[in-house]
Every structure is written in C-alpha cells, then in structure tokens.
Short mmCIF file of C-alpha atoms in Angstrom, two decimals:
data_model
loop_
_atom_site.label_atom_id
_atom_site.label_comp_id
_atom_site.label_asym_id
_atom_site.label_seq_id
_atom_site.Cartn_x
_atom_site.Cartn_y
_atom_site.Cartn_z
CA PHE A 1 0.00 0.00 0.00
CA CYS A 2 2.83 2.38 0.88
CA LEU A 3 4.56 1.56 -2.40
CA CYS A 4 1.39 2.31 -4.37
CA LEU A 5 0.90 5.57 -2.49
CA CYS A 6 4.50 6.62 -3.21
CA ASP A 7 4.13 5.71 -6.89
CA ASN A 8 0.96 7.80 -7.18
CA PHE A 9 2.60 10.72 -5.44
CA TYR A 10 5.63 10.51 -7.74
CA PHE A 11 3.37 10.29 -10.84
CA GLN A 12 1.39 13.38 -9.78
CA LEU A 13 4.62 15.26 -9.09
CA VAL A 14 5.98 14.47 -12.55
CA GLN A 15 2.70 15.46 -14.20
CA ASN A 16 2.58 18.76 -12.29
CA THR A 17 6.18 19.49 -13.24
CA LYS A 18 5.45 18.85 -16.93
CA LEU A 19 2.29 20.99 -16.75
CA LYS A 20 4.18 23.86 -15.11
CA ALA A 21 6.94 23.64 -17.73
CA ALA A 22 4.37 23.71 -20.54
CA MET A 23 2.57 26.68 -18.98
CA ASN A 24 5.85 28.54 -18.52
CA SER A 25 6.70 27.91 -22.19
CA VAL A 26 3.29 29.19 -23.32
CA ASN A 27 3.58 32.24 -21.07
CA ALA A 28 7.08 32.99 -22.34
CA SER A 29 5.91 32.70 -25.94
CA PHE A 30 2.88 34.86 -25.23
CA SER A 31 4.94 37.55 -23.49
CA GLN A 32 7.41 37.52 -26.37
CA ASN A 33 4.60 38.05 -28.88
CA ILE A 34 2.93 40.86 -26.98
CA SER A 35 6.29 42.62 -26.53
CA ILE A 36 6.34 43.50 -30.24
CA VAL A 37 4.66 46.91 -30.39
CA HIS A 38 3.82 48.43 -33.79
CA PRO A 39 2.39 51.96 -33.81
CA GLN A 40 -0.65 52.60 -35.95
CA TYR A 41 1.06 55.63 -37.52
CA PHE A 42 4.55 57.03 -37.98
CA PHE A 43 5.24 60.76 -37.99
CA ILE A 44 7.74 61.73 -40.73
CA ILE A 45 9.34 64.90 -39.48
CA GLY A 46 10.77 66.11 -42.82
CA LEU A 47 11.88 69.74 -42.80
CA THR A 48 11.07 71.51 -39.54
CA GLY A 49 11.68 75.01 -38.30
CA ILE A 50 12.72 76.42 -41.71
CA SER A 51 10.78 79.55 -42.58
CA HIS A 52 11.06 79.29 -46.38
CA SER A 53 10.84 75.52 -46.78
CA ASN A 54 7.92 76.02 -49.21
CA TYR A 55 10.40 77.07 -51.90
CA TYR A 56 12.30 73.83 -51.47
CA TYR A 57 9.10 71.81 -51.97
CA ILE A 58 8.33 73.81 -55.12
CA PHE A 59 11.87 73.05 -56.33
CA LEU A 60 11.26 69.34 -55.69
CA PHE A 61 8.02 69.50 -57.67
CA ILE A 62 9.92 70.97 -60.64
CA ILE A 63 12.48 68.16 -60.34
CA TYR A 64 9.63 65.61 -60.19
CA PHE A 65 7.96 67.00 -63.33
CA ILE A 66 11.20 67.08 -65.36
CA THR A 67 12.16 63.58 -64.17
CA VAL A 68 8.85 61.94 -65.06
CA VAL A 69 8.56 63.68 -68.47
CA GLY A 70 12.23 63.16 -69.42
CA ASN A 71 12.40 59.49 -68.46
CA SER A 72 9.00 58.78 -70.03
CA ILE A 73 10.28 60.23 -73.32
CA VAL A 74 13.39 58.03 -73.14
CA LEU A 75 11.22 54.95 -72.43
CA LEU A 76 8.92 55.72 -75.36
CA ILE A 77 11.79 56.39 -77.78
CA ILE A 78 13.51 53.11 -76.89
CA ALA A 79 10.26 51.10 -76.96
CA LEU A 80 8.99 52.48 -80.29
CA HIS A 81 12.18 52.45 -82.37
CA ARG A 82 13.54 49.04 -83.29
CA SER A 83 16.99 50.48 -84.04
CA LEU A 84 17.38 51.03 -80.28
CA HIS A 85 16.45 47.46 -79.35
CA SER A 86 20.06 46.64 -78.46
CA PRO A 87 21.80 45.48 -75.25
CA LYS A 88 23.01 48.98 -74.35
CA TYR A 89 19.54 50.51 -74.62
CA ILE A 90 17.95 47.67 -72.69
CA GLY A 91 20.17 48.90 -69.85
CA VAL A 92 19.19 52.51 -70.47
CA PHE A 93 15.51 51.47 -70.50
CA ASN A 94 15.93 49.74 -67.14
CA LEU A 95 17.70 52.80 -65.71
CA ALA A 96 14.91 55.14 -66.85
CA LEU A 97 12.32 52.77 -65.35
CA ALA A 98 14.19 52.76 -62.03
CA ASP A 99 14.47 56.57 -62.13
CA ILE A 100 10.71 56.98 -62.52
CA GLY A 101 10.03 54.40 -59.80
CA GLU A 102 12.35 56.00 -57.25
CA THR A 103 11.04 59.52 -57.98
CA ASN A 104 7.42 58.40 -57.55
CA ALA A 105 8.30 56.63 -54.30
CA LEU A 106 10.01 59.71 -52.83
CA ILE A 107 8.75 63.08 -54.01
CA PRO A 108 4.93 62.66 -53.94
CA ASN A 109 5.10 61.79 -50.22
CA MET A 110 7.15 64.92 -49.57
CA MET A 111 4.71 67.00 -51.61
CA LYS A 112 1.84 65.57 -49.56
CA ASN A 113 3.46 67.06 -46.45
CA PHE A 114 3.61 70.45 -48.17
CA LEU A 115 0.17 70.50 -49.80
CA PHE A 116 -1.95 68.87 -47.09
CA ASP A 117 0.23 69.44 -44.02
CA SER A 118 0.00 65.69 -43.37
CA GLN A 119 3.13 64.03 -42.02
CA TYR A 120 1.47 60.85 -40.76
CA ILE A 121 1.80 57.49 -42.53
CA THR A 122 0.40 54.11 -41.49
CA PHE A 123 2.77 51.32 -40.44
CA ASN A 124 2.11 49.15 -43.52
CA ALA A 125 2.28 52.12 -45.90
CA CYS A 126 5.60 53.07 -44.30
CA LEU A 127 7.04 49.61 -44.97
CA ALA A 128 5.79 49.75 -48.58
CA ASN A 129 7.39 53.18 -49.02
CA MET A 130 10.71 51.86 -47.68
CA PHE A 131 10.56 48.84 -50.00
CA PHE A 132 10.03 50.79 -53.22
CA VAL A 133 12.57 53.53 -52.42
CA PHE A 134 15.34 51.02 -51.67
CA LEU A 135 14.34 48.69 -54.52
CA PHE A 136 14.51 51.34 -57.26
CA SER A 137 17.62 52.94 -55.78
CA SER A 138 19.39 49.56 -55.77
CA LEU A 139 18.27 48.97 -59.36
CA GLN A 140 19.87 52.27 -60.40
CA SER A 141 23.17 51.28 -58.83
CA VAL A 142 23.31 47.78 -60.31
CA THR A 143 22.17 49.02 -63.75
CA LEU A 144 25.17 51.36 -63.85
CA VAL A 145 27.38 48.31 -63.17
CA VAL A 146 25.78 46.41 -66.08
CA LEU A 147 26.28 49.40 -68.39
CA ALA A 148 29.95 49.57 -67.29
CA TYR A 149 30.26 45.86 -68.16
CA ASP A 150 28.71 46.60 -71.57
CA ARG A 151 31.32 49.33 -72.26
CA PHE A 152 34.15 47.10 -70.98
CA ILE A 153 33.28 44.26 -73.38
CA ALA A 154 32.67 46.67 -76.29
CA ILE A 155 36.12 48.28 -75.96
CA CYS A 156 38.30 45.46 -74.56
CA LEU A 157 36.74 42.56 -76.51
CA PRO A 158 35.13 44.19 -79.58
CA LEU A 159 35.26 41.05 -81.77
CA ARG A 160 33.43 38.97 -79.16
CA TYR A 161 30.95 41.69 -78.11
CA HIS A 162 27.90 40.36 -79.97
CA ALA A 163 28.60 36.81 -78.81
CA ILE A 164 28.88 37.81 -75.13
CA VAL A 165 26.45 40.74 -74.92
CA ASN A 166 23.14 40.35 -76.73
CA ASN A 167 19.48 41.11 -76.12
CA THR A 168 18.74 37.68 -74.63
CA SER A 169 21.64 37.81 -72.17
CA MET A 170 20.73 41.37 -71.13
CA VAL A 171 17.08 40.43 -70.49
CA LEU A 172 18.19 37.44 -68.40
CA VAL A 173 20.68 39.58 -66.44
CA PHE A 174 18.12 42.25 -65.62
CA SER A 175 15.47 39.66 -64.74
CA ALA A 176 17.90 38.11 -62.26
CA ILE A 177 18.76 41.56 -60.88
CA TRP A 178 15.08 42.41 -60.30
CA VAL A 179 14.49 39.10 -58.47
CA PHE A 180 17.67 39.35 -56.37
CA ASN A 181 17.19 43.01 -55.41
CA SER A 182 13.52 42.46 -54.59
CA SER A 183 14.47 39.57 -52.28
CA VAL A 184 17.22 41.51 -50.48
CA VAL A 185 15.07 44.62 -50.00
CA ALA A 186 12.08 42.51 -48.89
CA PHE A 187 14.25 40.92 -46.19
CA LEU A 188 15.43 44.40 -45.16
CA VAL A 189 11.84 45.60 -44.79
CA ALA A 190 10.74 42.37 -43.05
CA SER A 191 13.45 42.87 -40.44
CA ILE A 192 11.70 46.11 -39.42
CA SER A 193 8.47 44.24 -38.61
CA ARG A 194 10.20 42.29 -35.79
CA LEU A 195 11.11 45.52 -33.99
CA SER A 196 9.11 47.01 -31.17
CA PHE A 197 8.47 50.77 -31.27
CA CYS A 198 7.41 51.56 -27.72
CA GLU A 199 9.21 54.87 -27.15
CA SER A 200 8.73 57.06 -30.24
CA ASN A 201 7.10 56.98 -33.68
CA VAL A 202 8.83 60.11 -35.03
CA ILE A 203 11.07 59.38 -38.05
CA GLN A 204 13.73 62.05 -38.51
CA SER A 205 13.81 61.80 -42.29
CA TYR A 206 11.77 62.69 -45.37
CA PHE A 207 10.60 59.12 -46.04
CA CYS A 208 10.44 55.82 -44.15
CA ASP A 209 14.22 55.48 -44.05
CA HIS A 210 15.65 52.26 -42.64
CA GLY A 211 18.34 53.83 -40.45
CA PRO A 212 16.20 56.38 -38.58
CA MET A 213 13.48 53.74 -38.16
CA PHE A 214 15.46 50.87 -36.62
CA ARG A 215 17.13 53.31 -34.20
CA LEU A 216 13.67 53.97 -32.70
CA ALA A 217 13.32 50.33 -31.62
CA CYS A 218 13.41 49.43 -27.93
CA ASN A 219 14.32 45.76 -28.49
CA ASP A 220 17.30 44.09 -30.14
CA ASN A 221 18.08 45.71 -33.52
CA SER A 222 21.42 44.00 -34.25
CA ILE A 223 20.01 42.29 -37.38
CA ASN A 224 18.95 45.69 -38.73
CA LYS A 225 22.42 47.12 -38.13
CA ILE A 226 23.91 44.22 -40.09
CA MET A 227 21.38 44.73 -42.91
CA ALA A 228 22.12 48.48 -43.04
CA PHE A 229 25.83 47.72 -43.43
CA LEU A 230 25.11 44.99 -46.01
CA ILE A 231 22.87 47.24 -48.12
CA SER A 232 25.43 50.07 -48.09
CA ALA A 233 28.23 47.69 -49.09
CA LEU A 234 26.16 45.78 -51.67
CA TYR A 235 24.68 48.75 -53.53
CA ILE A 236 27.20 51.57 -53.00
CA VAL A 237 30.71 50.29 -52.24
CA VAL A 238 30.76 47.10 -54.36
CA PRO A 239 29.19 48.67 -57.51
CA LEU A 240 31.55 51.65 -57.32
CA VAL A 241 34.60 49.37 -56.97
CA ILE A 242 33.46 47.21 -59.93
CA ILE A 243 32.89 50.29 -62.11
CA ILE A 244 36.32 51.72 -61.23
CA LEU A 245 38.00 48.38 -62.03
CA SER A 246 36.14 48.11 -65.34
CA TYR A 247 37.30 51.59 -66.39
CA LEU A 248 40.87 50.77 -65.40
CA GLY A 249 40.60 47.88 -67.86
CA ILE A 250 39.10 50.21 -70.47
CA PHE A 251 41.91 52.78 -70.08
CA LEU A 252 44.53 50.02 -70.40
CA ALA A 253 42.82 48.90 -73.61
CA LEU A 254 42.76 52.49 -74.91
CA ILE A 255 46.52 52.80 -74.40
CA LYS A 256 47.03 49.92 -76.85
CA ILE A 257 45.17 51.83 -79.57
CA THR A 258 47.84 53.50 -81.72
CA THR A 259 46.01 56.62 -82.93
CA TRP A 260 44.54 59.43 -80.81
CA GLN A 261 41.50 59.49 -83.08
CA GLY A 262 40.77 55.86 -82.27
CA ARG A 263 41.22 56.47 -78.54
CA LEU A 264 38.90 59.49 -78.55
CA LYS A 265 36.28 57.63 -80.59
CA ALA A 266 36.27 54.72 -78.13
CA LEU A 267 36.33 57.02 -75.10
CA LYS A 268 33.43 59.06 -76.49
CA THR A 269 31.16 56.03 -76.16
CA CYS A 270 31.84 56.04 -72.39
CA VAL A 271 31.17 59.75 -71.72
CA SER A 272 27.44 59.37 -71.02
CA HIS A 273 27.99 56.46 -68.67
CA LEU A 274 30.81 58.22 -66.79
CA LEU A 275 28.56 61.25 -66.26
CA LEU A 276 25.76 59.02 -64.96
CA VAL A 277 28.15 57.29 -62.54
CA GLY A 278 29.47 60.61 -61.24
CA ILE A 279 26.00 62.09 -60.84
CA TYR A 280 24.69 59.04 -58.96
CA PHE A 281 27.59 58.08 -56.68
CA LEU A 282 29.22 61.44 -55.85
CA PRO A 283 26.22 63.02 -54.02
CA ILE A 284 25.48 59.81 -52.09
CA CYS A 285 29.13 59.31 -51.10
CA CYS A 286 29.46 62.97 -50.09
CA SER A 287 26.35 62.79 -47.91
CA TYR A 288 27.61 59.58 -46.24
CA ILE A 289 31.07 61.06 -45.62
CA ALA A 290 29.57 64.29 -44.27
CA ALA A 291 27.34 62.31 -41.90
CA LEU A 292 30.39 60.39 -40.61
CA LEU A 293 32.72 63.38 -40.21
CA VAL A 294 30.28 66.11 -39.18
CA SER A 295 27.26 66.02 -36.90
CA LEU A 296 24.53 67.05 -39.34
CA THR A 297 21.29 68.57 -38.12
CA PRO A 298 18.09 66.72 -39.17
CA ASN A 299 17.24 69.47 -41.69
CA ALA A 300 20.72 69.38 -43.25
CA ARG A 301 20.51 65.61 -43.54
CA VAL A 302 17.06 65.79 -45.15
CA ILE A 303 18.15 68.37 -47.73
CA SER A 304 21.44 66.64 -48.62
CA THR A 305 20.04 63.12 -48.95
CA SER A 306 16.84 64.19 -50.72
CA LEU A 307 18.88 66.08 -53.33
CA ALA A 308 21.26 63.11 -53.67
CA TYR A 309 18.28 60.86 -54.46
CA ALA A 310 16.13 63.30 -56.47
CA VAL A 311 18.58 65.10 -58.79
CA PRO A 312 20.27 62.13 -60.60
CA PRO A 313 16.98 60.72 -62.01
CA MET A 314 16.25 64.19 -63.43
CA LEU A 315 19.66 64.53 -65.11
CA ASN A 316 19.96 60.98 -66.49
CA PRO A 317 17.57 61.41 -69.48
CA ILE A 318 19.03 64.84 -70.28
CA ILE A 319 22.55 63.36 -70.42
CA TYR A 320 21.49 60.49 -72.66
CA VAL A 321 19.54 62.75 -75.03
CA LEU A 322 22.41 65.25 -75.35
CA ASN A 323 25.27 62.71 -75.56
CA THR A 324 23.76 59.89 -77.59
CA ALA A 325 23.79 60.33 -81.37
CA GLU A 326 21.09 57.70 -82.03
CA ILE A 327 18.54 59.33 -79.71
CA LYS A 328 19.34 62.84 -81.01
CA ASP A 329 18.87 61.66 -84.62
CA ILE A 330 15.51 60.09 -83.78
CA ILE A 331 14.33 63.27 -82.01
CA ARG A 332 15.46 65.40 -84.99
CA LYS A 333 13.54 63.15 -87.41
CA VAL A 334 10.38 63.28 -85.26
CA VAL A 335 10.57 67.09 -84.94
CA LYS A 336 11.29 67.46 -88.68
CA ASN A 337 8.33 65.23 -89.65
CA ARG A 338 6.00 67.09 -87.25
CA SER A 339 7.15 70.46 -88.61
CA ALA A 340 6.58 69.27 -92.18
CA ALA A 341 3.09 68.01 -91.27
CA ILE A 342 2.23 71.35 -89.61
CA ARG A 343 3.42 73.28 -92.70
CA GLU A 344 1.29 71.09 -94.97
CA ASN A 345 -1.78 71.68 -92.81
CA ILE A 346 -1.16 75.43 -92.83
CA SER A 347 -0.66 75.51 -96.60
CA LYS A 348 -3.93 73.65 -97.11
#
C-alpha cells in the first residue's frame, strides 16, 4: 500500500512538473509576442523650423515634373524604335524605369506634407514606401554596373561583343537583378516588422528610411544594423569598386590603340555612362562622408540626402539625349516630320 501511495505521489509530481513547464513555455511565448509593439502611424518629421521651406518643396516638384517627363520620353523612344532594341539601350531602358520608380516613391510623399500638411503614414504604408525607395535605388546602382560591363566588353573585346552581350543575355541579367534586389530589400523591410516601437514613432527623415526607423526600436536591432551595413556595401561600395576596375581595364585597352582618333572615338562612347556614374555616386558618397565626419542637423541631412536621391533621375535622361547620337537623330527626325506636317496643314 505504501509503495502504491508513493508511486501515485511521484506520478502526480511528474505530471505537475510537466504541466508547469508547458505553462511557462506558453507564457514565455505569449509575453514575447505581446512585446512587439507596432504603432498605428509614424510621424515623418521632414523639414522643420525652416521659414522658407515652401520654396524647397516647389523646387522638388519641378524636379519631379522634369524627371517623369524626361524618363518617359526616353522609355517611349527606346520602346517604339527598333533600331534602339540593343543590349546597351535595354540597360538605359531599365535605368529610366528605375528613375521613374524612385522619384514616384520619394517626391509625392514629400509633396503631400507640403500640400496637405500631413506628415502621418500608417505602419504598412511606411514599410511599402521603404521597399520601393530602396528597390529602385538599388536597381539604379546595379544598372550602372551592367552598363559599365557593356562598355568594358565593347572596348576590350570588340570582336566577341555580340557573342557575349546580346538582347537575350541582357534580359536574363536584368530579370535576375530584379528578383535578387527584390528579395534583399524585402528581407530588409521584413526585419523592421520584428522591432518594437514603444518609445517614439517620429522618423527624422523625409521618407520611411531604414536607419532612422530601426534606431527607434526598444528591443534588439542588431540584425537591422547588419542589414544596413550589407545594403550600403552591396549597392554603393561594391558597384563603385566594380565600375572603377572596369574603367581601369578600359583605359589600359585604350593605351594599346595606336592613334589618338581611335582612342577618342572609343572614349566618347563612355562619356554618357561616366557622367551618370558621377551624378549618382558622388552626391550619395558625399552625404555619407559628411554624416560620418560632421554632426549634421536633421534638416541638413534631409536636404542633402533628398537632393542626392532626387537630382540624378532628373539629369539621367538629359545626359542620354544630349550625348547619344542615335537618340538625337531620332528626335530630330520626329521634330522634322511634325514640322513638315504642320506646314502642310497650314498651306492647305
């Protein structure tokens, strides 16, 4: 009888211990879930305390208008003229598409603050805004690398250019780039959703920027710090290094050309791309260096970074129209045909 009683007591003790362990596990899981706090809205601070900030918003609207019109013209010209259906212009088409995407992700939200005095954005809309800004910005950077590769093969391996670089290979390359960049940026945005914002919902930026957002978190944000470093390295440092190395190869190939006329002719095909690289990377690198060396005020950071992101998409189509003979010839023919049609209508 005593043995039975002891066995029952031991069995109940084991069962109670297991039940307590299970309850503790459930409670721990429950407390971990409820510790993730997402605010309903974020407050994007933008420009604050500047008396004539309205002029800056008007300036941004002008940039937005020129960017959308200019890049749309480039897209239409490339799409409608079969002579431009070549590997180089597939890259230019992708760059113009990324320019329009980034501009539409950035400037309309800033204009909303100016026109409607509304600086609030919902949590999900904020994540979507972050995704599209970083996606199209990363596409710009990687597209410039692909265009540098195109120039490298054209000058260093001219006899093998059409075998290595063709329309099919370019479409496959850009398809892979879109998939890869979308995956990386989606993971970056998803890492924000695991953060808890229990202290502040004020973002000291002009859009839902990753850096200012993850610094608001009151739980562990080490993954976000790693992702911020990875994104900067992957889409700023690595592309710039690859482009510099490709042009070192191009300049070495130019030295082997005996005549100055031949060198200038080959170098002329790189002028547009070099201008695009300088316009894209110089402002971003300068703003990063300034932020590291000098303690920038929130307003100074907003102005510098917004210009670094907004101005290059506006200048890209202008550079390609002015420096590309094929596009200039097509525009001249279109204008000449329209002028002739107008004269015929007037004469009738």
